[in-house]
Amino acid sequence: MPDEIRLSLVPAPEKLPPAGEDCFLYMVVSQNHAQHLMATGLPLNRRAPLMLTERAGIAAWLAKTAETTACDAHNMPVVLKLKRSLVAQALELEPDHTAEFATPCYLLSGN
């Protein structure tokens, strides 16, 4: 549920310190998708899990998104954050993006 997870927009991700672990996990999504997730909450779907990353993975994820996505006003990438402790039991390590982004990435699968 949206009020349980408390997703929030990171207004200036470039100003976050790039290193260090904090109590949040992050995701890069389109502006439209961010609005949808903030209104409806995070879906837990084993077949289509959401990816989350540590703070150090944000820059790499934004760069990859810029390379692979055509951006218009509705498709601009934004960064959302959520408290790690609220989803910790539903996470599993995502090895491919962990290697690509050189920081831990996770799948929010619900198991």
PDB file of N, CA, C and O in Angstrom, residues 4-5 23 25 42-46 49-50 52 82-93 106-111:
ATOM      1  N   GLU A   4       1.977   2.595   3.429  1.00  0.00           N
ATOM      2  CA  GLU A   4       2.868   1.716   4.188  1.00  0.00           C
ATOM      3  C   GLU A   4       4.314   1.843   3.728  1.00  0.00           C
ATOM      4  O   GLU A   4       5.239   1.841   4.538  1.00  0.00           O
ATOM      5  N   ILE A   5       4.531   1.942   2.439  1.00  0.00           N
ATOM      6  CA  ILE A   5       5.883   1.970   1.892  1.00  0.00           C
ATOM      7  C   ILE A   5       6.470   3.384   1.912  1.00  0.00           C
ATOM      8  O   ILE A   5       7.662   3.567   2.072  1.00  0.00           O
ATOM      9  N   CYS A  23      19.802   4.215   4.912  1.00  0.00           N
ATOM     10  CA  CYS A  23      18.642   3.392   5.267  1.00  0.00           C
ATOM     11  C   CYS A  23      17.607   3.332   4.146  1.00  0.00           C
ATOM     12  O   CYS A  23      16.505   2.847   4.358  1.00  0.00           O
ATOM     13  N   LEU A  25      16.614   2.504  -0.145  1.00  0.00           N
ATOM     14  CA  LEU A  25      16.909   1.901  -1.435  1.00  0.00           C
ATOM     15  C   LEU A  25      16.263   2.794  -2.485  1.00  0.00           C
ATOM     16  O   LEU A  25      15.301   3.518  -2.189  1.00  0.00           O
ATOM     17  N   LEU A  42       3.791  -0.289  -4.335  1.00  0.00           N
ATOM     18  CA  LEU A  42       4.700  -1.154  -5.081  1.00  0.00           C
ATOM     19  C   LEU A  42       4.079  -2.524  -5.308  1.00  0.00           C
ATOM     20  O   LEU A  42       3.678  -3.189  -4.358  1.00  0.00           O
ATOM     21  N   PRO A  43       4.027  -2.969  -6.565  1.00  0.00           N
ATOM     22  CA  PRO A  43       3.502  -4.308  -6.821  1.00  0.00           C
ATOM     23  C   PRO A  43       4.559  -5.361  -6.483  1.00  0.00           C
ATOM     24  O   PRO A  43       5.730  -5.196  -6.799  1.00  0.00           O
ATOM     25  N   LEU A  44       4.146  -6.391  -5.810  1.00  0.00           N
ATOM     26  CA  LEU A  44       5.039  -7.528  -5.541  1.00  0.00           C
ATOM     27  C   LEU A  44       4.665  -8.616  -6.532  1.00  0.00           C
ATOM     28  O   LEU A  44       3.630  -9.252  -6.408  1.00  0.00           O
ATOM     29  N   ASN A  45       5.502  -8.795  -7.535  1.00  0.00           N
ATOM     30  CA  ASN A  45       5.211  -9.735  -8.602  1.00  0.00           C
ATOM     31  C   ASN A  45       6.478 -10.519  -8.910  1.00  0.00           C
ATOM     32  O   ASN A  45       7.459  -9.962  -9.390  1.00  0.00           O
ATOM     33  N   ARG A  46       6.451 -11.791  -8.638  1.00  0.00           N
ATOM     34  CA  ARG A  46       7.611 -12.657  -8.854  1.00  0.00           C
ATOM     35  C   ARG A  46       8.028 -12.698 -10.319  1.00  0.00           C
ATOM     36  O   ARG A  46       9.192 -12.809 -10.650  1.00  0.00           O
ATOM     37  N   PRO A  49       9.547  -8.497 -11.128  1.00  0.00           N
ATOM     38  CA  PRO A  49       9.973  -7.778  -9.917  1.00  0.00           C
ATOM     39  C   PRO A  49      10.550  -6.402 -10.251  1.00  0.00           C
ATOM     40  O   PRO A  49      11.073  -6.184 -11.342  1.00  0.00           O
ATOM     41  N   LEU A  50      10.425  -5.506  -9.313  1.00  0.00           N
ATOM     42  CA  LEU A  50      11.029  -4.189  -9.454  1.00  0.00           C
ATOM     43  C   LEU A  50      12.484  -4.266  -9.018  1.00  0.00           C
ATOM     44  O   LEU A  50      12.824  -5.010  -8.106  1.00  0.00           O
ATOM     45  N   LEU A  52      15.758  -2.419  -7.348  1.00  0.00           N
ATOM     46  CA  LEU A  52      16.162  -1.362  -6.425  1.00  0.00           C
ATOM     47  C   LEU A  52      17.677  -1.386  -6.319  1.00  0.00           C
ATOM     48  O   LEU A  52      18.307  -2.419  -6.572  1.00  0.00           O
ATOM     49  N   LEU A  82      12.791   4.550  -0.899  1.00  0.00           N
ATOM     50  CA  LEU A  82      11.941   3.938   0.100  1.00  0.00           C
ATOM     51  C   LEU A  82      12.821   3.380   1.209  1.00  0.00           C
ATOM     52  O   LEU A  82      13.991   3.081   0.984  1.00  0.00           O
ATOM     53  N   LYS A  83      12.252   3.255   2.374  1.00  0.00           N
ATOM     54  CA  LYS A  83      13.004   2.732   3.525  1.00  0.00           C
ATOM     55  C   LYS A  83      13.333   1.267   3.289  1.00  0.00           C
ATOM     56  O   LYS A  83      12.464   0.452   2.995  1.00  0.00           O
ATOM     57  N   ARG A  84      14.600   0.946   3.409  1.00  0.00           N
ATOM     58  CA  ARG A  84      15.079  -0.421   3.232  1.00  0.00           C
ATOM     59  C   ARG A  84      14.378  -1.390   4.188  1.00  0.00           C
ATOM     60  O   ARG A  84      14.005  -2.499   3.808  1.00  0.00           O
ATOM     61  N   SER A  85      14.198  -0.978   5.434  1.00  0.00           N
ATOM     62  CA  SER A  85      13.625  -1.863   6.448  1.00  0.00           C
ATOM     63  C   SER A  85      12.196  -2.290   6.118  1.00  0.00           C
ATOM     64  O   SER A  85      11.758  -3.345   6.554  1.00  0.00           O
ATOM     65  N   LEU A  86      11.479  -1.494   5.316  1.00  0.00           N
ATOM     66  CA  LEU A  86      10.096  -1.818   4.986  1.00  0.00           C
ATOM     67  C   LEU A  86       9.964  -2.918   3.935  1.00  0.00           C
ATOM     68  O   LEU A  86       8.899  -3.502   3.782  1.00  0.00           O
ATOM     69  N   VAL A  87      11.044  -3.167   3.187  1.00  0.00           N
ATOM     70  CA  VAL A  87      10.982  -4.177   2.122  1.00  0.00           C
ATOM     71  C   VAL A  87      12.057  -5.252   2.255  1.00  0.00           C
ATOM     72  O   VAL A  87      12.184  -6.113   1.394  1.00  0.00           O
ATOM     73  N   ALA A  88      12.836  -5.206   3.309  1.00  0.00           N
ATOM     74  CA  ALA A  88      14.007  -6.088   3.451  1.00  0.00           C
ATOM     75  C   ALA A  88      13.667  -7.562   3.258  1.00  0.00           C
ATOM     76  O   ALA A  88      14.437  -8.302   2.641  1.00  0.00           O
ATOM     77  N   GLN A  89      12.536  -8.002   3.752  1.00  0.00           N
ATOM     78  CA  GLN A  89      12.187  -9.426   3.650  1.00  0.00           C
ATOM     79  C   GLN A  89      11.727  -9.833   2.253  1.00  0.00           C
ATOM     80  O   GLN A  89      11.654 -11.017   1.954  1.00  0.00           O
ATOM     81  N   ALA A  90      11.444  -8.861   1.399  1.00  0.00           N
ATOM     82  CA  ALA A  90      10.960  -9.160   0.050  1.00  0.00           C
ATOM     83  C   ALA A  90      12.043  -8.982  -1.006  1.00  0.00           C
ATOM     84  O   ALA A  90      11.765  -9.006  -2.193  1.00  0.00           O
ATOM     85  N   LEU A  91      13.311  -8.814  -0.591  1.00  0.00           N
ATOM     86  CA  LEU A  91      14.410  -8.550  -1.522  1.00  0.00           C
ATOM     87  C   LEU A  91      15.222  -9.799  -1.814  1.00  0.00           C
ATOM     88  O   LEU A  91      15.398 -10.645  -0.961  1.00  0.00           O
ATOM     89  N   GLU A  92      15.737  -9.836  -3.033  1.00  0.00           N
ATOM     90  CA  GLU A  92      16.756 -10.826  -3.373  1.00  0.00           C
ATOM     91  C   GLU A  92      17.817 -10.120  -4.203  1.00  0.00           C
ATOM     92  O   GLU A  92      17.516  -9.179  -4.948  1.00  0.00           O
ATOM     93  N   LEU A  93      19.052 -10.533  -4.071  1.00  0.00           N
ATOM     94  CA  LEU A  93      20.160  -9.909  -4.786  1.00  0.00           C
ATOM     95  C   LEU A  93      19.993 -10.093  -6.287  1.00  0.00           C
ATOM     96  O   LEU A  93      19.595 -11.167  -6.747  1.00  0.00           O
ATOM     97  N   TYR A 106      18.953  -5.060  -6.118  1.00  0.00           N
ATOM     98  CA  TYR A 106      18.032  -6.048  -5.581  1.00  0.00           C
ATOM     99  C   TYR A 106      16.776  -6.124  -6.433  1.00  0.00           C
ATOM    100  O   TYR A 106      16.406  -5.162  -7.097  1.00  0.00           O
ATOM    101  N   LEU A 107      16.108  -7.274  -6.364  1.00  0.00           N
ATOM    102  CA  LEU A 107      14.795  -7.441  -6.955  1.00  0.00           C
ATOM    103  C   LEU A 107      13.786  -7.466  -5.836  1.00  0.00           C
ATOM    104  O   LEU A 107      13.960  -8.193  -4.853  1.00  0.00           O
ATOM    105  N   LEU A 108      12.742  -6.682  -5.986  1.00  0.00           N
ATOM    106  CA  LEU A 108      11.651  -6.674  -5.021  1.00  0.00           C
ATOM    107  C   LEU A 108      10.606  -7.651  -5.540  1.00  0.00           C
ATOM    108  O   LEU A 108       9.793  -7.314  -6.388  1.00  0.00           O
ATOM    109  N   SER A 109      10.700  -8.874  -5.052  1.00  0.00           N
ATOM    110  CA  SER A 109       9.869  -9.947  -5.617  1.00  0.00           C
ATOM    111  C   SER A 109       8.775 -10.428  -4.675  1.00  0.00           C
ATOM    112  O   SER A 109       7.855 -11.113  -5.093  1.00  0.00           O
ATOM    113  N   GLY A 110       8.894 -10.114  -3.427  1.00  0.00           N
ATOM    114  CA  GLY A 110       7.871 -10.545  -2.478  1.00  0.00           C
ATOM    115  C   GLY A 110       8.197 -11.840  -1.797  1.00  0.00           C
ATOM    116  O   GLY A 110       7.465 -12.286  -0.921  1.00  0.00           O
ATOM    117  N   ASN A 111       9.272 -12.512  -2.174  1.00  0.00           N
ATOM    118  CA  ASN A 111       9.638 -13.778  -1.527  1.00  0.00           C
ATOM    119  C   ASN A 111      10.868 -13.602  -0.672  1.00  0.00           C
ATOM    120  O   ASN A 111      11.736 -12.877  -0.897  1.00  0.00           O
TER     121      ASN A 111
END
